[in-house]
PDB file of C-alpha atoms in Angstrom:
ATOM      1  CA  UNK A1182      48.568 -57.033  27.585  1.00 62.00           C
ATOM      2  CA  UNK A1183      49.994 -54.173  25.225  1.00 80.00           C
ATOM      3  CA  UNK A1184      52.091 -52.573  27.832  1.00 93.00           C
ATOM      4  CA  UNK A1185      52.283 -48.953  28.461  1.00 96.00           C
ATOM      5  CA  UNK A1186      51.251 -46.991  25.516  1.00 97.00           C
ATOM      6  CA  UNK A1187      52.458 -43.616  24.827  1.00 97.00           C
ATOM      7  CA  UNK A1188      51.779 -40.983  21.940  1.00 96.00           C
ATOM      8  CA  UNK A1189      53.044 -39.583  20.147  1.00 97.00           C
ATOM      9  CA  UNK A1190      56.519 -41.308  19.657  1.00 96.00           C
ATOM     10  CA  UNK A1191      57.913 -38.229  18.224  1.00 97.00           C
ATOM     11  CA  UNK A1192      56.816 -34.633  18.409  1.00 97.00           C
ATOM     12  CA  UNK A1193      58.493 -31.624  16.963  1.00 98.00           C
ATOM     13  CA  UNK A1194      57.004 -28.162  17.666  1.00 97.00           C
ATOM     14  CA  UNK A1195      57.813 -24.694  17.572  1.00 97.00           C
ATOM     15  CA  UNK A1196      58.817 -22.608  20.860  1.00 97.00           C
ATOM     16  CA  UNK A1197      55.552 -21.480  22.243  1.00 97.00           C
ATOM     17  CA  UNK A1198      53.258 -23.895  21.255  1.00 97.00           C
ATOM     18  CA  UNK A1199      51.349 -26.220  23.473  1.00 97.00           C
ATOM     19  CA  UNK A1200      52.344 -29.669  23.509  1.00 98.00           C
ATOM     20  CA  UNK A1201      50.002 -32.764  24.957  1.00 98.00           C
ATOM     21  CA  UNK A1202      51.723 -36.076  25.646  1.00 98.00           C
ATOM     22  CA  UNK A1203      49.533 -38.980  26.345  1.00 98.00           C
ATOM     23  CA  UNK A1204      49.518 -42.423  28.117  1.00 98.00           C
ATOM     24  CA  UNK A1205      47.815 -45.359  28.609  1.00 98.00           C
ATOM     25  CA  UNK A1206      48.862 -47.492  31.614  1.00 96.00           C
ATOM     26  CA  UNK A1207      48.660 -51.130  31.728  1.00 94.00           C
ATOM     27  CA  UNK A1208      45.182 -52.175  32.820  1.00 93.00           C
ATOM     28  CA  UNK A1209      44.854 -52.879  36.552  1.00 89.00           C
ATOM     29  CA  UNK A1210      47.888 -50.908  37.571  1.00 90.00           C
ATOM     30  CA  UNK A1211      47.091 -48.124  39.942  1.00 87.00           C
ATOM     31  CA  UNK A1212      50.231 -45.971  39.938  1.00 91.00           C
ATOM     32  CA  UNK A1213      51.364 -43.804  37.019  1.00 95.00           C
ATOM     33  CA  UNK A1214      54.386 -41.937  36.632  1.00 95.00           C
ATOM     34  CA  UNK A1215      55.968 -39.362  34.289  1.00 97.00           C
ATOM     35  CA  UNK A1216      59.576 -39.343  33.847  1.00 97.00           C
ATOM     36  CA  UNK A1217      61.872 -37.102  31.666  1.00 97.00           C
ATOM     37  CA  UNK A1218      65.315 -38.020  30.303  1.00 97.00           C
ATOM     38  CA  UNK A1219      67.979 -35.763  29.162  1.00 96.00           C
ATOM     39  CA  UNK A1220      71.613 -35.930  28.710  1.00 93.00           C
ATOM     40  CA  UNK A1221      72.359 -33.210  31.533  1.00 92.00           C
ATOM     41  CA  UNK A1222      69.809 -34.527  33.914  1.00 93.00           C
ATOM     42  CA  UNK A1223      69.512 -38.309  33.329  1.00 94.00           C
ATOM     43  CA  UNK A1224      66.294 -39.838  34.291  1.00 96.00           C
ATOM     44  CA  UNK A1225      64.055 -37.704  36.595  1.00 94.00           C
ATOM     45  CA  UNK A1226      60.612 -38.008  38.157  1.00 94.00           C
ATOM     46  CA  UNK A1227      58.258 -35.461  37.075  1.00 96.00           C
ATOM     47  CA  UNK A1228      55.013 -36.560  38.878  1.00 96.00           C
ATOM     48  CA  UNK A1229      53.183 -39.544  39.750  1.00 92.00           C
ATOM     49  CA  UNK A1230      49.615 -40.507  40.409  1.00 93.00           C
ATOM     50  CA  UNK A1231      48.082 -43.284  42.643  1.00 90.00           C
ATOM     51  CA  UNK A1232      44.488 -44.103  41.945  1.00 90.00           C
ATOM     52  CA  UNK A1233      44.272 -41.080  39.699  1.00 93.00           C
ATOM     53  CA  UNK A1234      45.343 -38.702  42.397  1.00 93.00           C
ATOM     54  CA  UNK A1235      48.435 -36.910  42.074  1.00 93.00           C
ATOM     55  CA  UNK A1236      50.875 -37.915  45.159  1.00 90.00           C
ATOM     56  CA  UNK A1237      54.174 -36.229  44.296  1.00 89.00           C
ATOM     57  CA  UNK A1238      54.664 -33.394  41.770  1.00 92.00           C
ATOM     58  CA  UNK A1239      57.821 -31.955  43.172  1.00 90.00           C
ATOM     59  CA  UNK A1240      59.631 -32.901  40.097  1.00 91.00           C
ATOM     60  CA  UNK A1241      57.370 -30.759  37.690  1.00 94.00           C
ATOM     61  CA  UNK A1242      59.943 -27.977  36.633  1.00 87.00           C
ATOM     62  CA  UNK A1243      57.560 -24.990  36.575  1.00 83.00           C
ATOM     63  CA  UNK A1244      54.012 -23.633  36.139  1.00 90.00           C
ATOM     64  CA  UNK A1245      54.302 -24.443  32.334  1.00 95.00           C
ATOM     65  CA  UNK A1246      53.977 -28.213  32.983  1.00 97.00           C
ATOM     66  CA  UNK A1247      50.742 -29.833  34.232  1.00 97.00           C
ATOM     67  CA  UNK A1248      49.705 -33.404  34.336  1.00 97.00           C
ATOM     68  CA  UNK A1249      46.228 -35.026  34.609  1.00 97.00           C
ATOM     69  CA  UNK A1250      44.881 -38.327  35.097  1.00 97.00           C
ATOM     70  CA  UNK A1251      41.005 -38.218  34.455  1.00 96.00           C
ATOM     71  CA  UNK A1252      40.519 -41.794  34.843  1.00 95.00           C
ATOM     72  CA  UNK A1253      42.446 -45.180  35.346  1.00 93.00           C
ATOM     73  CA  UNK A1254      43.247 -45.715  31.767  1.00 95.00           C
ATOM     74  CA  UNK A1255      44.388 -42.415  30.543  1.00 96.00           C
ATOM     75  CA  UNK A1256      47.023 -39.548  31.543  1.00 98.00           C
ATOM     76  CA  UNK A1257      48.336 -36.426  30.002  1.00 98.00           C
ATOM     77  CA  UNK A1258      51.366 -34.336  30.383  1.00 98.00           C
ATOM     78  CA  UNK A1259      51.026 -30.733  28.904  1.00 98.00           C
ATOM     79  CA  UNK A1260      53.682 -28.077  28.424  1.00 97.00           C
ATOM     80  CA  UNK A1261      52.243 -24.695  27.590  1.00 96.00           C
ATOM     81  CA  UNK A1262      54.051 -22.817  26.353  1.00 96.00           C
ATOM     82  CA  UNK A1263      56.862 -25.008  25.159  1.00 97.00           C
ATOM     83  CA  UNK A1264      60.449 -24.001  25.029  1.00 96.00           C
ATOM     84  CA  UNK A1265      63.650 -25.393  23.551  1.00 97.00           C
ATOM     85  CA  UNK A1266      65.031 -26.446  27.013  1.00 96.00           C
ATOM     86  CA  UNK A1267      61.996 -28.763  27.243  1.00 97.00           C
ATOM     87  CA  UNK A1268      63.230 -30.984  24.506  1.00 97.00           C
ATOM     88  CA  UNK A1269      63.868 -34.500  25.923  1.00 98.00           C
ATOM     89  CA  UNK A1270      62.544 -37.906  25.993  1.00 98.00           C
ATOM     90  CA  UNK A1271      59.351 -38.197  28.179  1.00 98.00           C
ATOM     91  CA  UNK A1272      58.497 -41.554  29.798  1.00 98.00           C
ATOM     92  CA  UNK A1273      55.317 -42.749  31.231  1.00 97.00           C
ATOM     93  CA  UNK A1274      55.386 -45.869  33.582  1.00 95.00           C
ATOM     94  CA  UNK A1275      52.852 -47.827  35.491  1.00 94.00           C
ATOM     95  CA  UNK A1276      52.909 -50.036  38.484  1.00 89.00           C
ATOM     96  CA  UNK A1277      50.532 -52.374  40.287  1.00 84.00           C
ATOM     97  CA  UNK A1278      51.186 -51.333  43.705  1.00 66.00           C
ATOM     98  CA  UNK A1279      49.894 -48.496  46.067  1.00 51.00           C
ATOM     99  CA  UNK A1280      51.595 -46.276  48.464  1.00 45.00           C
ATOM    100  CA  UNK A1281      50.973 -47.946  51.781  1.00 43.00           C
ATOM    101  CA  UNK A1282      54.145 -48.971  53.687  1.00 41.00           C
ATOM    102  CA  UNK A1283      54.516 -52.647  53.946  1.00 47.00           C
ATOM    103  CA  UNK A1284      52.964 -53.711  50.760  1.00 51.00           C
ATOM    104  CA  UNK A1285      56.472 -53.922  48.885  1.00 61.00           C
ATOM    105  CA  UNK A1286      57.266 -52.563  45.889  1.00 68.00           C
ATOM    106  CA  UNK A1287      57.176 -53.894  42.441  1.00 75.00           C
ATOM    107  CA  UNK A1288      58.940 -52.654  39.184  1.00 83.00           C
ATOM    108  CA  UNK A1289      57.616 -49.822  37.022  1.00 89.00           C
ATOM    109  CA  UNK A1290      56.663 -50.990  33.666  1.00 92.00           C
ATOM    110  CA  UNK A1291      57.774 -47.960  31.054  1.00 95.00           C
ATOM    111  CA  UNK A1292      56.327 -47.081  27.702  1.00 96.00           C
ATOM    112  CA  UNK A1293      58.460 -46.454  24.571  1.00 95.00           C
ATOM    113  CA  UNK A1294      58.767 -42.603  25.273  1.00 97.00           C
ATOM    114  CA  UNK A1295      57.678 -39.511  23.406  1.00 98.00           C
ATOM    115  CA  UNK A1296      60.938 -37.694  21.993  1.00 97.00           C
ATOM    116  CA  UNK A1297      60.093 -34.045  22.000  1.00 98.00           C
ATOM    117  CA  UNK A1298      62.103 -31.417  20.192  1.00 98.00           C
ATOM    118  CA  UNK A1299      60.991 -27.929  20.595  1.00 98.00           C
ATOM    119  CA  UNK A1300      62.763 -25.648  17.849  1.00 97.00           C
TER     120      UNK A1300
ATOM    121  CA  UNK B 612      67.806 -37.816  50.564  1.00 79.00           C
ATOM    122  CA  UNK B 613      68.181 -40.762  48.287  1.00 88.00           C
ATOM    123  CA  UNK B 614      70.821 -40.988  45.758  1.00 94.00           C
ATOM    124  CA  UNK B 615      72.304 -43.249  43.237  1.00 97.00           C
ATOM    125  CA  UNK B 616      75.848 -43.251  41.954  1.00 97.00           C
ATOM    126  CA  UNK B 617      77.049 -45.090  39.061  1.00 98.00           C
ATOM    127  CA  UNK B 618      80.693 -44.067  38.657  1.00 96.00           C
ATOM    128  CA  UNK B 619      81.367 -45.647  35.333  1.00 97.00           C
ATOM    129  CA  UNK B 620      80.000 -43.629  32.620  1.00 96.00           C
ATOM    130  CA  UNK B 621      80.970 -45.799  29.739  1.00 97.00           C
ATOM    131  CA  UNK B 622      82.372 -49.509  29.484  1.00 98.00           C
ATOM    132  CA  UNK B 623      83.814 -51.044  26.571  1.00 98.00           C
ATOM    133  CA  UNK B 624      84.622 -54.798  26.283  1.00 97.00           C
ATOM    134  CA  UNK B 625      85.227 -57.531  23.812  1.00 97.00           C
ATOM    135  CA  UNK B 626      82.664 -60.107  23.412  1.00 97.00           C
ATOM    136  CA  UNK B 627      83.005 -63.029  25.915  1.00 97.00           C
ATOM    137  CA  UNK B 628      84.509 -60.937  28.487  1.00 97.00           C
ATOM    138  CA  UNK B 629      82.948 -60.485  31.924  1.00 98.00           C
ATOM    139  CA  UNK B 630      81.903 -56.969  33.070  1.00 98.00           C
ATOM    140  CA  UNK B 631      80.702 -55.655  36.191  1.00 98.00           C
ATOM    141  CA  UNK B 632      78.674 -52.509  36.490  1.00 98.00           C
ATOM    142  CA  UNK B 633      78.832 -50.734  39.733  1.00 98.00           C
ATOM    143  CA  UNK B 634      75.922 -49.106  41.804  1.00 98.00           C
ATOM    144  CA  UNK B 635      76.316 -47.304  45.051  1.00 98.00           C
ATOM    145  CA  UNK B 636      73.210 -46.116  46.811  1.00 97.00           C
ATOM    146  CA  UNK B 637      72.415 -43.515  49.813  1.00 96.00           C
ATOM    147  CA  UNK B 638      69.348 -43.774  51.705  1.00 93.00           C
ATOM    148  CA  UNK B 639      68.101 -43.086  55.079  1.00 90.00           C
ATOM    149  CA  UNK B 640      65.321 -45.863  55.115  1.00 89.00           C
ATOM    150  CA  UNK B 641      65.805 -49.099  56.545  1.00 88.00           C
ATOM    151  CA  UNK B 642      63.369 -50.393  53.872  1.00 88.00           C
ATOM    152  CA  UNK B 643      63.929 -49.627  50.428  1.00 91.00           C
ATOM    153  CA  UNK B 644      64.165 -51.324  47.125  1.00 91.00           C
ATOM    154  CA  UNK B 645      66.823 -51.513  44.365  1.00 93.00           C
ATOM    155  CA  UNK B 646      66.245 -52.114  40.653  1.00 94.00           C
ATOM    156  CA  UNK B 647      68.522 -52.356  37.663  1.00 96.00           C
ATOM    157  CA  UNK B 648      66.907 -51.396  34.084  1.00 96.00           C
ATOM    158  CA  UNK B 649      68.440 -51.575  30.744  1.00 97.00           C
ATOM    159  CA  UNK B 650      68.001 -49.116  27.834  1.00 97.00           C
ATOM    160  CA  UNK B 651      68.821 -50.552  24.475  1.00 95.00           C
ATOM    161  CA  UNK B 652      69.748 -48.482  21.450  1.00 93.00           C
ATOM    162  CA  UNK B 653      66.044 -48.501  20.601  1.00 91.00           C
ATOM    163  CA  UNK B 654      65.230 -46.402  23.688  1.00 92.00           C
ATOM    164  CA  UNK B 655      62.943 -48.351  25.995  1.00 93.00           C
ATOM    165  CA  UNK B 656      63.523 -49.075  29.414  1.00 95.00           C
ATOM    166  CA  UNK B 657      63.503 -52.745  30.267  1.00 94.00           C
ATOM    167  CA  UNK B 658      63.326 -54.104  33.750  1.00 93.00           C
ATOM    168  CA  UNK B 659      65.911 -56.636  34.776  1.00 94.00           C
ATOM    169  CA  UNK B 660      65.795 -57.011  38.705  1.00 91.00           C
ATOM    170  CA  UNK B 661      64.267 -55.804  41.969  1.00 89.00           C
ATOM    171  CA  UNK B 662      65.742 -56.347  45.321  1.00 89.00           C
ATOM    172  CA  UNK B 663      64.397 -55.225  48.640  1.00 87.00           C
ATOM    173  CA  UNK B 664      66.609 -54.281  51.458  1.00 90.00           C
ATOM    174  CA  UNK B 665      65.818 -57.353  53.670  1.00 87.00           C
ATOM    175  CA  UNK B 666      67.197 -59.761  50.944  1.00 84.00           C
ATOM    176  CA  UNK B 667      70.805 -59.744  50.503  1.00 84.00           C
ATOM    177  CA  UNK B 668      71.118 -63.004  48.868  1.00 83.00           C
ATOM    178  CA  UNK B 669      72.802 -62.678  45.506  1.00 86.00           C
ATOM    179  CA  UNK B 670      70.959 -63.646  42.476  1.00 86.00           C
ATOM    180  CA  UNK B 671      71.779 -65.174  39.243  1.00 88.00           C
ATOM    181  CA  UNK B 672      69.756 -65.216  36.029  1.00 89.00           C
ATOM    182  CA  UNK B 673      71.481 -66.854  33.134  1.00 94.00           C
ATOM    183  CA  UNK B 674      74.495 -64.897  32.115  1.00 95.00           C
ATOM    184  CA  UNK B 675      73.352 -61.986  34.549  1.00 96.00           C
ATOM    185  CA  UNK B 676      74.126 -61.712  38.315  1.00 95.00           C
ATOM    186  CA  UNK B 677      73.817 -59.373  41.034  1.00 95.00           C
ATOM    187  CA  UNK B 678      75.633 -58.670  44.233  1.00 95.00           C
ATOM    188  CA  UNK B 679      73.716 -56.564  46.855  1.00 95.00           C
ATOM    189  CA  UNK B 680      76.082 -55.577  49.927  1.00 94.00           C
ATOM    190  CA  UNK B 681      74.443 -53.477  52.462  1.00 93.00           C
ATOM    191  CA  UNK B 682      77.606 -52.968  54.281  1.00 93.00           C
ATOM    192  CA  UNK B 683      79.003 -51.118  51.258  1.00 95.00           C
ATOM    193  CA  UNK B 684      75.470 -49.769  50.079  1.00 96.00           C
ATOM    194  CA  UNK B 685      76.156 -51.434  46.786  1.00 97.00           C
ATOM    195  CA  UNK B 686      74.086 -53.358  44.353  1.00 96.00           C
ATOM    196  CA  UNK B 687      76.595 -54.454  41.527  1.00 97.00           C
ATOM    197  CA  UNK B 688      75.596 -56.064  38.253  1.00 97.00           C
ATOM    198  CA  UNK B 689      77.878 -58.500  36.460  1.00 97.00           C
ATOM    199  CA  UNK B 690      77.273 -59.994  33.035  1.00 97.00           C
ATOM    200  CA  UNK B 691      79.273 -63.023  32.185  1.00 97.00           C
ATOM    201  CA  UNK B 692      80.443 -63.943  28.654  1.00 97.00           C
ATOM    202  CA  UNK B 693      79.227 -60.662  27.449  1.00 97.00           C
ATOM    203  CA  UNK B 694      77.452 -60.494  23.953  1.00 97.00           C
ATOM    204  CA  UNK B 695      77.158 -57.686  21.523  1.00 97.00           C
ATOM    205  CA  UNK B 696      73.325 -57.839  22.303  1.00 96.00           C
ATOM    206  CA  UNK B 697      74.241 -56.830  25.866  1.00 97.00           C
ATOM    207  CA  UNK B 698      75.348 -53.362  24.385  1.00 97.00           C
ATOM    208  CA  UNK B 699      72.964 -50.907  26.067  1.00 98.00           C
ATOM    209  CA  UNK B 700      72.746 -48.223  28.878  1.00 98.00           C
ATOM    210  CA  UNK B 701      72.162 -49.710  32.363  1.00 98.00           C
ATOM    211  CA  UNK B 702      70.346 -47.839  35.060  1.00 98.00           C
ATOM    212  CA  UNK B 703      70.438 -48.710  38.781  1.00 97.00           C
ATOM    213  CA  UNK B 704      67.399 -47.024  40.745  1.00 96.00           C
ATOM    214  CA  UNK B 705      66.365 -46.842  44.254  1.00 94.00           C
ATOM    215  CA  UNK B 706      62.965 -46.603  45.870  1.00 90.00           C
ATOM    216  CA  UNK B 707      62.480 -45.833  49.561  1.00 84.00           C
ATOM    217  CA  UNK B 708      60.121 -47.870  51.379  1.00 74.00           C
ATOM    218  CA  UNK B 709      57.940 -44.925  52.796  1.00 67.00           C
ATOM    219  CA  UNK B 710      54.840 -43.593  51.087  1.00 63.00           C
ATOM    220  CA  UNK B 711      56.573 -42.390  47.986  1.00 69.00           C
ATOM    221  CA  UNK B 712      56.937 -44.932  45.121  1.00 79.00           C
ATOM    222  CA  UNK B 713      59.386 -42.432  43.430  1.00 85.00           C
ATOM    223  CA  UNK B 714      62.390 -44.095  41.637  1.00 90.00           C
ATOM    224  CA  UNK B 715      65.698 -42.331  41.795  1.00 93.00           C
ATOM    225  CA  UNK B 716      67.894 -43.338  39.135  1.00 96.00           C
ATOM    226  CA  UNK B 717      71.658 -43.298  38.581  1.00 97.00           C
ATOM    227  CA  UNK B 718      73.066 -41.577  35.700  1.00 96.00           C
ATOM    228  CA  UNK B 719      73.668 -44.865  33.976  1.00 97.00           C
ATOM    229  CA  UNK B 720      76.554 -46.708  32.541  1.00 98.00           C
ATOM    230  CA  UNK B 721      76.795 -47.211  28.783  1.00 98.00           C
ATOM    231  CA  UNK B 722      78.220 -50.709  27.968  1.00 98.00           C
ATOM    232  CA  UNK B 723      79.512 -51.345  24.460  1.00 98.00           C
ATOM    233  CA  UNK B 724      80.232 -54.886  23.701  1.00 97.00           C
ATOM    234  CA  UNK B 725      82.523 -55.212  20.635  1.00 97.00           C
ATOM    235  CA  UNK B 726      82.684 -58.432  18.544  1.00 95.00           C
TER     236      UNK B 726
END
C-alpha cells in the first residue's frame, strides 16, 4: 500500500486566497483525521471522520475552515479566506478502527503533510 | 480532560549513550491507549508503539524499550546505545477508550544524538 497520500506537499499562497488540501487515506481504513502542527500549539486535531461522517470537529478553528469526505478514498480541508496565522503543517492520517467502545484502538498512519505558508 | 506532558523539550546526548524520554498523561477514563511517534527531520510521523491501559507489561524492541506505569501515569521511552539516526522529535500521545478516536499529543521532545 502507498500509505496516506497528501497533496500538495508545499503550498504558498497570498492572504485572502482559498486553499484546498487533499488526502487519500489507506484503502480499507474507515477513520480519517486532519491534524495541524505549529511551533506554538504543537499537533492538534482539527476534525475526524468515521465512515465518511464527521464525528468530532471541535478542533476546527473557525468558519474559515471546512472539511469534507465525499467518499472513502478522498478528503479535503479547505481554508477560505486564508490568513498568515494559518501557516502550519497539515497532516492527514487514517486508521482502520471505528468508534465503538471495546473495539480497541490501533495506530493512526500519517501522510507526509502539507506545509502551508500564507503570506 | 485528557492531557499529555512531555517535560523535556530538548535532549542532547553523545552517540552510544542511553537516553530516556519522559511522558506523563492525564485521563479520567479507565480504558485508554498510549502511543509514541517519531518525527525525523524529514517531517513525517512514524508510529513506534501502542499500549492499552490494561497491559502494563514493559516492551522491548531492539534498542527501544517502553516503561508503562499506571501508578504514576507515565509511559517513558528509553533508547539504548543511541545512534545519530535516532535524532528526531518524539511525541507521546493518548487516546481515550470512549467513542472518540482523537489522539492528544504531547509537545514533543527533540532528541539530538551527536557523533
